[in-house]
């Protein structure tokens, strides 16, 4: 893999890598792998963190569909049943 | 501005993506990551049963007018406090259906195909939930317009996510399907 970067980003990466006693290359690959695992994981799991508890409970407790949703599903039913 | 073109929507047929039957290369929705997903990645994900793609084709043509991808998903509720757990459908993991990617070809945008695909995905999700159980639909708005549309359908945005993510209970989807038929 070859990557283009800014001198600013390069300096930042090199500084962080030095702090951990790693080469910039090893540091970058490890960080990218972490990010890649996280990205793939997001397809499979949504982690409800404490900051999201309230929003989650609101989504859980609300069982009444919005008029807009009913209207959208009616449009779909009318268009597909006609075919 | 979107005006719903019922005649156009009636000409769409929605079917599972086939490697040989659909022309993925010509698809362009204007968002590079979505185009790349359909052209280069989707069929492979489907081959290993990681997701399923549904494509909308116009009349008898092989061209992809729009598509969406769905896969089995889960909500991790490990951090929810004890008193609330009793209210949960399950703990610590709740099954859900993730509508991961959706796109409409640029040549056909502005006629309501995106909304129609969303409705199709939701009806399909409700049917899947009847078969195997799933308590939520999960979706990631690509921009503010999408987030507003989803919010109008009562999707709730979750704070503190790596990317914007919204939820809707399957109870609401099911109730809307029942009310509309």
GROMACS .gro file of C-alpha atoms in nm:
model
  264
    1UNK     CA    1   0.000   0.000   0.000
    2UNK     CA    2   0.126   0.341  -0.087
    3UNK     CA    3  -0.039   0.647   0.057
    4UNK     CA    4  -0.043   1.015  -0.008
    5UNK     CA    5  -0.052   1.235   0.298
    6UNK     CA    6   0.008   1.591   0.409
    7UNK     CA    7   0.330   1.689   0.587
    8UNK     CA    8   0.113   1.783   0.881
    9UNK     CA    9  -0.047   1.437   0.904
   10UNK     CA   10   0.291   1.271   0.855
   11UNK     CA   11   0.444   1.469   1.141
   12UNK     CA   12   0.150   1.385   1.367
   13UNK     CA   13   0.173   1.012   1.290
   14UNK     CA   14   0.549   1.008   1.338
   15UNK     CA   15   0.522   1.185   1.672
   16UNK     CA   16   0.258   0.940   1.802
   17UNK     CA   17   0.451   0.639   1.672
   18UNK     CA   18   0.772   0.761   1.842
   19UNK     CA   19   0.583   0.795   2.167
   20UNK     CA   20   0.493   0.424   2.147
   21UNK     CA   21   0.837   0.324   2.026
   22UNK     CA   22   0.696   0.204   1.693
   23UNK     CA   23   0.782   0.281   1.334
   24UNK     CA   24   0.540   0.515   1.158
   25UNK     CA   25   0.457   0.232   0.920
   26UNK     CA   26   0.372  -0.020   1.196
   27UNK     CA   27   0.172   0.244   1.379
   28UNK     CA   28  -0.026   0.335   1.068
   29UNK     CA   29  -0.107  -0.026   0.978
   30UNK     CA   30  -0.219  -0.105   1.333
   31UNK     CA   31  -0.440   0.205   1.346
   32UNK     CA   32  -0.591   0.132   1.004
   33UNK     CA   33  -0.666  -0.230   1.108
   34UNK     CA   34  -0.842  -0.107   1.420
   35UNK     CA   35  -1.049   0.132   1.210
   36UNK     CA   36  -1.124  -0.141   0.954
   37UNK     CA   37  -1.243  -0.385   1.224
   38UNK     CA   38  -1.460  -0.109   1.370
   39UNK     CA   39  -1.611  -0.030   1.029
   40UNK     CA   40  -1.694  -0.395   0.962
   41UNK     CA   41  -1.831  -0.440   1.313
   42UNK     CA   42  -2.072  -0.150   1.259
   43UNK     CA   43  -2.247  -0.355   0.990
   44UNK     CA   44  -2.323  -0.625   1.243
   45UNK     CA   45  -2.371  -0.451   1.576
   46UNK     CA   46  -2.495  -0.118   1.709
   47UNK     CA   47  -2.353  -0.055   2.054
   48UNK     CA   48  -2.596   0.143   2.269
   49UNK     CA   49  -2.366   0.351   2.488
   50UNK     CA   50  -2.490   0.530   2.803
   51UNK     CA   51  -2.519   0.855   2.605
   52UNK     CA   52  -2.768   0.679   2.374
   53UNK     CA   53  -2.985   0.518   2.646
   54UNK     CA   54  -3.249   0.788   2.635
   55UNK     CA   55  -3.280   0.781   2.255
   56UNK     CA   56  -3.293   0.401   2.258
   57UNK     CA   57  -3.570   0.395   2.521
   58UNK     CA   58  -3.768   0.650   2.317
   59UNK     CA   59  -3.740   0.424   2.010
   60UNK     CA   60  -3.837   0.119   2.219
   61UNK     CA   61  -4.140   0.275   2.388
   62UNK     CA   62  -4.297   0.432   2.080
   63UNK     CA   63  -4.523   0.175   1.916
   64UNK     CA   64  -4.742   0.408   1.710
   65UNK     CA   65  -4.633   0.460   1.349
   66UNK     CA   66  -4.613   0.816   1.220
   67UNK     CA   67  -4.879   0.923   0.970
   68UNK     CA   68  -4.595   0.975   0.719
   69UNK     CA   69  -4.488   0.612   0.760
   70UNK     CA   70  -4.843   0.481   0.713
   71UNK     CA   71  -4.879   0.701   0.406
   72UNK     CA   72  -4.549   0.573   0.264
   73UNK     CA   73  -4.649   0.211   0.318
   74UNK     CA   74  -4.986   0.279   0.158
   75UNK     CA   75  -4.813   0.425  -0.148
   76UNK     CA   76  -4.599   0.112  -0.171
   77UNK     CA   77  -4.900  -0.117  -0.135
   78UNK     CA   78  -5.100   0.070  -0.397
   79UNK     CA   79  -4.817   0.077  -0.650
   80UNK     CA   80  -4.711  -0.287  -0.608
   81UNK     CA   81  -5.059  -0.441  -0.578
   82UNK     CA   82  -5.162  -0.267  -0.898
   83UNK     CA   83  -4.887  -0.443  -1.091
   84UNK     CA   84  -3.751   1.844  -0.502
   85UNK     CA   85  -3.916   1.506  -0.511
   86UNK     CA   86  -4.255   1.454  -0.665
   87UNK     CA   87  -4.390   1.104  -0.638
   88UNK     CA   88  -4.429   0.964  -0.990
   89UNK     CA   89  -4.664   0.670  -0.938
   90UNK     CA   90  -4.660   0.570  -1.304
   91UNK     CA   91  -4.280   0.543  -1.296
   92UNK     CA   92  -4.283   0.352  -0.966
   93UNK     CA   93  -4.533   0.109  -1.119
   94UNK     CA   94  -4.281   0.026  -1.392
   95UNK     CA   95  -4.017  -0.086  -1.141
   96UNK     CA   96  -3.962  -0.448  -1.059
   97UNK     CA   97  -3.766  -0.524  -0.746
   98UNK     CA   98  -3.570  -0.847  -0.740
   99UNK     CA   99  -3.265  -1.007  -0.579
  100UNK     CA  100  -2.935  -0.892  -0.732
  101UNK     CA  101  -2.801  -1.141  -0.983
  102UNK     CA  102  -2.437  -1.129  -1.095
  103UNK     CA  103  -2.535  -1.211  -1.451
  104UNK     CA  104  -2.879  -1.055  -1.477
  105UNK     CA  105  -2.813  -0.697  -1.368
  106UNK     CA  106  -2.589  -0.433  -1.519
  107UNK     CA  107  -2.411  -0.295  -1.211
  108UNK     CA  108  -2.129  -0.117  -1.397
  109UNK     CA  109  -2.352   0.157  -1.538
  110UNK     CA  110  -2.504   0.252  -1.203
  111UNK     CA  111  -2.423   0.598  -1.069
  112UNK     CA  112  -2.608   0.770  -0.786
  113UNK     CA  113  -2.355   1.051  -0.740
  114UNK     CA  114  -2.214   0.924  -0.410
  115UNK     CA  115  -1.884   0.752  -0.481
  116UNK     CA  116  -1.895   0.513  -0.185
  117UNK     CA  117  -2.245   0.392  -0.279
  118UNK     CA  118  -2.149   0.345  -0.645
  119UNK     CA  119  -1.834   0.154  -0.550
  120UNK     CA  120  -2.037  -0.061  -0.314
  121UNK     CA  121  -2.278  -0.174  -0.586
  122UNK     CA  122  -2.022  -0.203  -0.867
  123UNK     CA  123  -1.737  -0.374  -0.683
  124UNK     CA  124  -1.837  -0.508  -0.343
  125UNK     CA  125  -2.202  -0.601  -0.313
  126UNK     CA  126  -2.202  -0.923  -0.516
  127UNK     CA  127  -1.907  -1.056  -0.314
  128UNK     CA  128  -2.078  -0.978   0.018
  129UNK     CA  129  -2.384  -1.156  -0.115
  130UNK     CA  130  -2.181  -1.461  -0.223
  131UNK     CA  131  -2.067  -1.518   0.135
  132UNK     CA  132  -2.420  -1.460   0.272
  133UNK     CA  133  -2.317  -1.145   0.460
  134UNK     CA  134  -2.594  -0.936   0.308
  135UNK     CA  135  -2.868  -0.940   0.047
  136UNK     CA  136  -2.909  -0.689  -0.233
  137UNK     CA  137  -3.242  -0.589  -0.382
  138UNK     CA  138  -3.237  -0.401  -0.708
  139UNK     CA  139  -3.507  -0.204  -0.887
  140UNK     CA  140  -3.511  -0.233  -1.266
  141UNK     CA  141  -3.724  -0.036  -1.507
  142UNK     CA  142  -3.958  -0.243  -1.724
  143UNK     CA  143  -3.768  -0.540  -1.869
  144UNK     CA  144  -3.424  -0.378  -1.872
  145UNK     CA  145  -3.114  -0.513  -1.694
  146UNK     CA  146  -3.004  -0.165  -1.578
  147UNK     CA  147  -3.014  -0.089  -1.206
  148UNK     CA  148  -3.243   0.207  -1.135
  149UNK     CA  149  -3.190   0.178  -0.762
  150UNK     CA  150  -3.099  -0.073  -0.495
  151UNK     CA  151  -3.076  -0.141  -0.128
  152UNK     CA  152  -2.884  -0.385   0.091
  153UNK     CA  153  -3.001  -0.545   0.415
  154UNK     CA  154  -2.841  -0.776   0.666
  155UNK     CA  155  -2.907  -0.932   1.005
  156UNK     CA  156  -2.793  -0.701   1.281
  157UNK     CA  157  -2.794  -0.674   1.660
  158UNK     CA  158  -2.815  -0.403   1.923
  159UNK     CA  159  -2.570  -0.443   2.208
  160UNK     CA  160  -2.753  -0.328   2.523
  161UNK     CA  161  -2.491  -0.437   2.774
  162UNK     CA  162  -2.463  -0.091   2.927
  163UNK     CA  163  -2.833  -0.046   3.002
  164UNK     CA  164  -2.893  -0.026   3.378
  165UNK     CA  165  -3.069  -0.302   3.569
  166UNK     CA  166  -3.409  -0.132   3.627
  167UNK     CA  167  -3.457  -0.077   3.253
  168UNK     CA  168  -3.361  -0.430   3.153
  169UNK     CA  169  -3.701  -0.570   3.246
  170UNK     CA  170  -3.856  -0.356   2.972
  171UNK     CA  171  -3.624  -0.488   2.704
  172UNK     CA  172  -3.734  -0.744   2.449
  173UNK     CA  173  -3.410  -0.928   2.524
  174UNK     CA  174  -3.087  -0.864   2.711
  175UNK     CA  175  -2.803  -0.801   2.640
  176UNK     CA  176  -2.848  -0.841   2.263
  177UNK     CA  177  -3.155  -0.756   2.059
  178UNK     CA  178  -3.195  -0.873   1.699
  179UNK     CA  179  -3.243  -0.606   1.434
  180UNK     CA  180  -3.234  -0.559   1.057
  181UNK     CA  181  -2.981  -0.317   0.912
  182UNK     CA  182  -3.059  -0.131   0.593
  183UNK     CA  183  -2.694  -0.063   0.515
  184UNK     CA  184  -2.684   0.101   0.173
  185UNK     CA  185  -2.942   0.253  -0.058
  186UNK     CA  186  -2.908   0.442  -0.385
  187UNK     CA  187  -3.100   0.565  -0.689
  188UNK     CA  188  -2.941   0.621  -1.030
  189UNK     CA  189  -2.886   0.989  -1.109
  190UNK     CA  190  -3.094   0.970  -1.426
  191UNK     CA  191  -3.399   0.874  -1.218
  192UNK     CA  192  -3.363   1.085  -0.904
  193UNK     CA  193  -3.640   1.317  -0.792
  194UNK     CA  194  -3.935   1.088  -0.868
  195UNK     CA  195  -3.976   0.913  -0.535
  196UNK     CA  196  -3.781   0.596  -0.612
  197UNK     CA  197  -3.569   0.634  -0.297
  198UNK     CA  198  -3.878   0.660  -0.077
  199UNK     CA  199  -4.034   0.368  -0.262
  200UNK     CA  200  -3.722   0.155  -0.205
  201UNK     CA  201  -3.725   0.251   0.163
  202UNK     CA  202  -4.090   0.140   0.185
  203UNK     CA  203  -4.004  -0.183   0.006
  204UNK     CA  204  -3.718  -0.249   0.249
  205UNK     CA  205  -3.944  -0.181   0.547
  206UNK     CA  206  -4.219  -0.411   0.420
  207UNK     CA  207  -3.957  -0.680   0.358
  208UNK     CA  208  -3.807  -0.624   0.704
  209UNK     CA  209  -4.151  -0.664   0.864
  210UNK     CA  210  -4.200  -0.992   0.676
  211UNK     CA  211  -3.854  -1.116   0.780
  212UNK     CA  212  -3.926  -1.017   1.141
  213UNK     CA  213  -4.245  -1.226   1.128
  214UNK     CA  214  -4.031  -1.525   1.033
  215UNK     CA  215  -3.727  -1.495   1.258
  216UNK     CA  216  -3.788  -1.209   1.504
  217UNK     CA  217  -3.624  -0.867   1.485
  218UNK     CA  218  -3.715  -0.578   1.712
  219UNK     CA  219  -3.567  -0.279   1.526
  220UNK     CA  220  -3.474  -0.143   1.188
  221UNK     CA  221  -3.138   0.033   1.176
  222UNK     CA  222  -3.038   0.288   0.913
  223UNK     CA  223  -2.752   0.536   0.860
  224UNK     CA  224  -2.853   0.871   0.710
  225UNK     CA  225  -2.604   0.981   0.446
  226UNK     CA  226  -2.681   1.351   0.494
  227UNK     CA  227  -2.917   1.594   0.668
  228UNK     CA  228  -3.193   1.554   0.407
  229UNK     CA  229  -3.196   1.178   0.457
  230UNK     CA  230  -3.193   1.223   0.836
  231UNK     CA  231  -3.493   1.457   0.813
  232UNK     CA  232  -3.686   1.210   0.598
  233UNK     CA  233  -3.612   0.923   0.838
  234UNK     CA  234  -3.702   1.142   1.138
  235UNK     CA  235  -4.039   1.218   0.975
  236UNK     CA  236  -4.098   0.842   0.980
  237UNK     CA  237  -4.004   0.847   1.352
  238UNK     CA  238  -3.659   0.696   1.319
  239UNK     CA  239  -3.473   0.806   1.633
  240UNK     CA  240  -3.112   0.921   1.597
  241UNK     CA  241  -2.867   0.765   1.842
  242UNK     CA  242  -2.603   0.996   1.986
  243UNK     CA  243  -2.247   0.875   2.042
  244UNK     CA  244  -2.216   0.652   1.734
  245UNK     CA  245  -1.908   0.628   1.509
  246UNK     CA  246  -2.130   0.744   1.219
  247UNK     CA  247  -2.486   0.877   1.219
  248UNK     CA  248  -2.728   0.597   1.298
  249UNK     CA  249  -3.105   0.583   1.348
  250UNK     CA  250  -3.353   0.328   1.488
  251UNK     CA  251  -3.719   0.246   1.441
  252UNK     CA  252  -3.907  -0.022   1.634
  253UNK     CA  253  -4.041  -0.311   1.427
  254UNK     CA  254  -4.371  -0.264   1.612
  255UNK     CA  255  -4.415   0.065   1.427
  256UNK     CA  256  -4.316  -0.083   1.091
  257UNK     CA  257  -4.558  -0.371   1.142
  258UNK     CA  258  -4.840  -0.140   1.250
  259UNK     CA  259  -4.783   0.078   0.942
  260UNK     CA  260  -4.793  -0.225   0.713
  261UNK     CA  261  -5.118  -0.340   0.872
  262UNK     CA  262  -5.272   0.009   0.857
  263UNK     CA  263  -5.179   0.048   0.490
  264UNK     CA  264  -5.325  -0.277   0.359
   0.00000   0.00000   0.00000
